[in-house]
mmCIF file of C-alpha atoms in Angstrom:
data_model
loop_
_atom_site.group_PDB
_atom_site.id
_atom_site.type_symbol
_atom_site.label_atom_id
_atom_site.label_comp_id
_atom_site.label_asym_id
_atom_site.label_seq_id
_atom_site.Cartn_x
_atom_site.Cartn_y
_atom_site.Cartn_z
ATOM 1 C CA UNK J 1002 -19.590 -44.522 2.219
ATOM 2 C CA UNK J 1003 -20.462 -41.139 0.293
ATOM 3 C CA UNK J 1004 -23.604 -39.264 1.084
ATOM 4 C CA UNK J 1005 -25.076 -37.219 3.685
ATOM 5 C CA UNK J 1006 -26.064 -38.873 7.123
ATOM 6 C CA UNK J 1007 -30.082 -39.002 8.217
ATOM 7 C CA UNK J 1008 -29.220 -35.913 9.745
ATOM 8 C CA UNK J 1009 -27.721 -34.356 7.144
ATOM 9 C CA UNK J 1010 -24.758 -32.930 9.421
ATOM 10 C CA UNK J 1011 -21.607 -34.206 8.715
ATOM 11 C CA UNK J 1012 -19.359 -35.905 11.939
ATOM 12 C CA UNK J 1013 -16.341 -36.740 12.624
ATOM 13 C CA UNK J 1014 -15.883 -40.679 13.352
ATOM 14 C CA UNK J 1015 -13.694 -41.764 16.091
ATOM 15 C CA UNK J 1016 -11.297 -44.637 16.218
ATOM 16 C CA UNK J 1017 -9.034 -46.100 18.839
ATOM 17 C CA UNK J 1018 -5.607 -45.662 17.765
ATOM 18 C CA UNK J 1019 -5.104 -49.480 17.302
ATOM 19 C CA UNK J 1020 -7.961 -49.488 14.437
ATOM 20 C CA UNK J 1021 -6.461 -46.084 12.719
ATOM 21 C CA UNK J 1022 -3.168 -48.499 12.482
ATOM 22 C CA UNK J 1023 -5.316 -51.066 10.962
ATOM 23 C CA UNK J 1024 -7.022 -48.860 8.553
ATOM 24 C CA UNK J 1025 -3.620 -47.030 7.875
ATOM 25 C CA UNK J 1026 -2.033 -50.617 6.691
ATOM 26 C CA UNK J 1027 -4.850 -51.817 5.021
ATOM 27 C CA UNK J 1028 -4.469 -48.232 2.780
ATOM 28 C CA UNK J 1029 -0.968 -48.630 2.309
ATOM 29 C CA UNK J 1030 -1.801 -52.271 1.026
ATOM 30 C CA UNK J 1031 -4.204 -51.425 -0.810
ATOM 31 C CA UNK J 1032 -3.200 -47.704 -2.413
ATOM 32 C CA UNK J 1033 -5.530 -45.439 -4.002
ATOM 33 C CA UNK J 1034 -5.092 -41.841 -4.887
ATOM 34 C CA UNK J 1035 -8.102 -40.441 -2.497
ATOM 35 C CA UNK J 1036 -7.133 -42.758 0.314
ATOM 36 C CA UNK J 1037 -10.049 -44.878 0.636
ATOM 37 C CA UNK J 1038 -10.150 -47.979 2.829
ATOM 38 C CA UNK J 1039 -12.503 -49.369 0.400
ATOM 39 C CA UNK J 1040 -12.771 -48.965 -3.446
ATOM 40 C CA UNK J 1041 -13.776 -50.098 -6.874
ATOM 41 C CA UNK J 1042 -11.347 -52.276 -8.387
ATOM 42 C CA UNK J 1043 -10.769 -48.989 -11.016
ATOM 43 C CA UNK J 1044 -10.142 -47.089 -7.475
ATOM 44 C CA UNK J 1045 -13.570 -45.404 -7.310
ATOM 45 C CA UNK J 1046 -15.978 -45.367 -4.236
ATOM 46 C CA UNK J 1047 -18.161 -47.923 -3.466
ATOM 47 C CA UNK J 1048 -21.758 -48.074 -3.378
ATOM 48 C CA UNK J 1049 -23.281 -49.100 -0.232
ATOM 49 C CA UNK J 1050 -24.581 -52.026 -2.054
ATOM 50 C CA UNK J 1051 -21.362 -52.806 -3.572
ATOM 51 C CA UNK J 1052 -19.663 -52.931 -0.417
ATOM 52 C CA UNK J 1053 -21.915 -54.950 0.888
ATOM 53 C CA UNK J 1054 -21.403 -58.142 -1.714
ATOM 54 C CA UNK J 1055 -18.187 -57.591 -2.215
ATOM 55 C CA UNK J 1056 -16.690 -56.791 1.176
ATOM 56 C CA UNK J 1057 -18.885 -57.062 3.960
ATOM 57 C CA UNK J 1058 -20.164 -60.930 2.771
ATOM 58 C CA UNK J 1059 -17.087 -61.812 2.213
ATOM 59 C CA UNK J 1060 -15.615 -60.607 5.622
ATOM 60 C CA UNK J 1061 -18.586 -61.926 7.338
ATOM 61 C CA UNK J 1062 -18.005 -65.746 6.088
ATOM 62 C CA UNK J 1063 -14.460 -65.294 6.639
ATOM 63 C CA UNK J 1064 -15.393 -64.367 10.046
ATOM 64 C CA UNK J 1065 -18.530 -67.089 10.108
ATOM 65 C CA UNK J 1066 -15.564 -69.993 9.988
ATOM 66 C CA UNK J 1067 -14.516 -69.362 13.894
ATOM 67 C CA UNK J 1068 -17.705 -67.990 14.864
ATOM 68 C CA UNK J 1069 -20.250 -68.982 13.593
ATOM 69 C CA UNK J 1070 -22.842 -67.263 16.242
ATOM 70 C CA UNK J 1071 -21.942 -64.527 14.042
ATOM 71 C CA UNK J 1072 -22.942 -65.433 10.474
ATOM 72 C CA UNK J 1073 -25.696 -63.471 9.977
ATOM 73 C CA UNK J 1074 -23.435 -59.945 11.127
ATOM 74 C CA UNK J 1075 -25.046 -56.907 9.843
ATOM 75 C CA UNK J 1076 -23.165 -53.511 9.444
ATOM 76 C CA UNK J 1077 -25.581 -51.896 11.804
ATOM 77 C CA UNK J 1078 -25.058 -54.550 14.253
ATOM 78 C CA UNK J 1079 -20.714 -52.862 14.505
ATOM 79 C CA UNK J 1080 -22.600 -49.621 15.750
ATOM 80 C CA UNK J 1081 -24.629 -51.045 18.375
ATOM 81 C CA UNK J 1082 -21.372 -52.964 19.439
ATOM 82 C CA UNK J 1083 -19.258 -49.332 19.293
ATOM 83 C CA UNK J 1084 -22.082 -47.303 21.077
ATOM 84 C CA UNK J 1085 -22.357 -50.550 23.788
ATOM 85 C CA UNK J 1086 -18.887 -50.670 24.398
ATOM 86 C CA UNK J 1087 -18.282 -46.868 24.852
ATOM 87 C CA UNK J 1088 -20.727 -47.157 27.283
ATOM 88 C CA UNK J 1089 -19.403 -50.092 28.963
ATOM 89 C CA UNK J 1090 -16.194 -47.903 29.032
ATOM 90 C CA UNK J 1091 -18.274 -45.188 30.727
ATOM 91 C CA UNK J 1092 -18.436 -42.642 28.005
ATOM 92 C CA UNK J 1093 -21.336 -40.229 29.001
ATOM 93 C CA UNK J 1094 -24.312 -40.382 26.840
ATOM 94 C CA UNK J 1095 -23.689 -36.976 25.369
ATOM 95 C CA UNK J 1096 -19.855 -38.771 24.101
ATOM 96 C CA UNK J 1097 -22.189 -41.781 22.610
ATOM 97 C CA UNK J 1098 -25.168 -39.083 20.817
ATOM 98 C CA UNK J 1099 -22.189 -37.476 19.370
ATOM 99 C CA UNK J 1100 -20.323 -40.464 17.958
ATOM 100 C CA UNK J 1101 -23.685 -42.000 16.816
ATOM 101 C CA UNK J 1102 -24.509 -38.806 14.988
ATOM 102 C CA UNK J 1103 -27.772 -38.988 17.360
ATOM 103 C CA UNK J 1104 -29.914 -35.333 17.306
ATOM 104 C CA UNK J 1105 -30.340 -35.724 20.841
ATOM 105 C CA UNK J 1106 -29.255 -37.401 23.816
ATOM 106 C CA UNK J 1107 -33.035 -38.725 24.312
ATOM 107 C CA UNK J 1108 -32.882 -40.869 20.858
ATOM 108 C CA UNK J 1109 -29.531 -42.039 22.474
ATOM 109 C CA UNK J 1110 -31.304 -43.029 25.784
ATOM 110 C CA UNK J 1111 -34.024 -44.819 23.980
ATOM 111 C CA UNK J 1112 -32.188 -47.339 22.020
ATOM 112 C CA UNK J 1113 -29.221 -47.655 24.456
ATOM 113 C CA UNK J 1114 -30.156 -46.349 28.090
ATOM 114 C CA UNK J 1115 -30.724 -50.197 28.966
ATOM 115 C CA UNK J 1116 -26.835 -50.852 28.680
ATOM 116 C CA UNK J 1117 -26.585 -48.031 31.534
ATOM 117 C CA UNK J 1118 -28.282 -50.069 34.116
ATOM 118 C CA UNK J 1119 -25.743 -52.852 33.964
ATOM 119 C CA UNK J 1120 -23.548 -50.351 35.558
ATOM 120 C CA UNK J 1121 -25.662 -49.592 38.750
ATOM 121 C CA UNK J 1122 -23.912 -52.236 40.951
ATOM 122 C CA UNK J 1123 -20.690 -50.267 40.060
ATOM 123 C CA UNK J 1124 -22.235 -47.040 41.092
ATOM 124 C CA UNK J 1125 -23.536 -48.157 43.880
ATOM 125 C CA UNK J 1126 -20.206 -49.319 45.148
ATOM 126 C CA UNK J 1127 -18.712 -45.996 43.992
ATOM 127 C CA UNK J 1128 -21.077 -44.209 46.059
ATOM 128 C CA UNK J 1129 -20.266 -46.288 49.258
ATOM 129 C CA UNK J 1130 -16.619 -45.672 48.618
ATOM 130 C CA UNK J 1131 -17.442 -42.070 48.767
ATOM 131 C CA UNK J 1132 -19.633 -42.460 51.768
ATOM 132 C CA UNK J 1133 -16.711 -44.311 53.519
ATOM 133 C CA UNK J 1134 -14.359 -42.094 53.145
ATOM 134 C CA UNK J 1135 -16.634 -38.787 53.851
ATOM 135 C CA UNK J 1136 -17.483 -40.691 57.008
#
């Protein structure tokens, strides 16, 4: 999508390598001279609104046909799912406000710190380990 972020700082979005293949066949499928992964049928950008009828719905039924829990997928909802699995992954919250475009790693804790107490068991045993062996 065009436009400036809330922020109004631009960011650079991250990818696994397996998506950038993805996107990079997806391109090549679908060619347009700015290299777009999503465009007008005349090859111009789309607007948010016509992404979202003529791509997202679409994908989301498609998607809705072997699981269905997740008819009702909303862009916003992909975010949550990146920013919760970096942190499963055990980016540091400073990684996760800087993906999310996030002013501040407080606005980060507030929507997502809950995620990081799923990994106290984990720390805890990390911190034994290190116990153990200092011992």
């Amino acid at each position: 999508m065009f436009g400036k972020p809330k922020n109004h700082r631009s960011r650079i979005v991250i990818a696994p390598s397996s998506v950038m293949d993805e996107i990079a066949a997806h391109i090549s499928r679908y060619t347009t001279t700015d290299g777009l992964v999503f465009s007008s049928p005349n090859g111009h950008p789309l607007r948010g609104t016509n992404f979202r009828k003529g791509v997202w719905r679409h994908a989301v039924e498609e998607l809705a046909e072997v699981a269905p829990q997740l008819s009702n997928l909303r862009i916003h909802d992909l975010r949550h799912t990146a920013a919760s699995l970096a942190i499963s992954c055990g980016a540091n919250i400073k990684a996760v406000q800087q993906m999310l475009g996030h002013k501040n790693a407080s606005m980060t804790l507030d929507v997502y710190g809950h995620l990081y107490t799923e990994d106290l068991e984990a720390l805890a045993d990390r911190l034994d380990e290190r116990y153990r062996g200092a011992a």
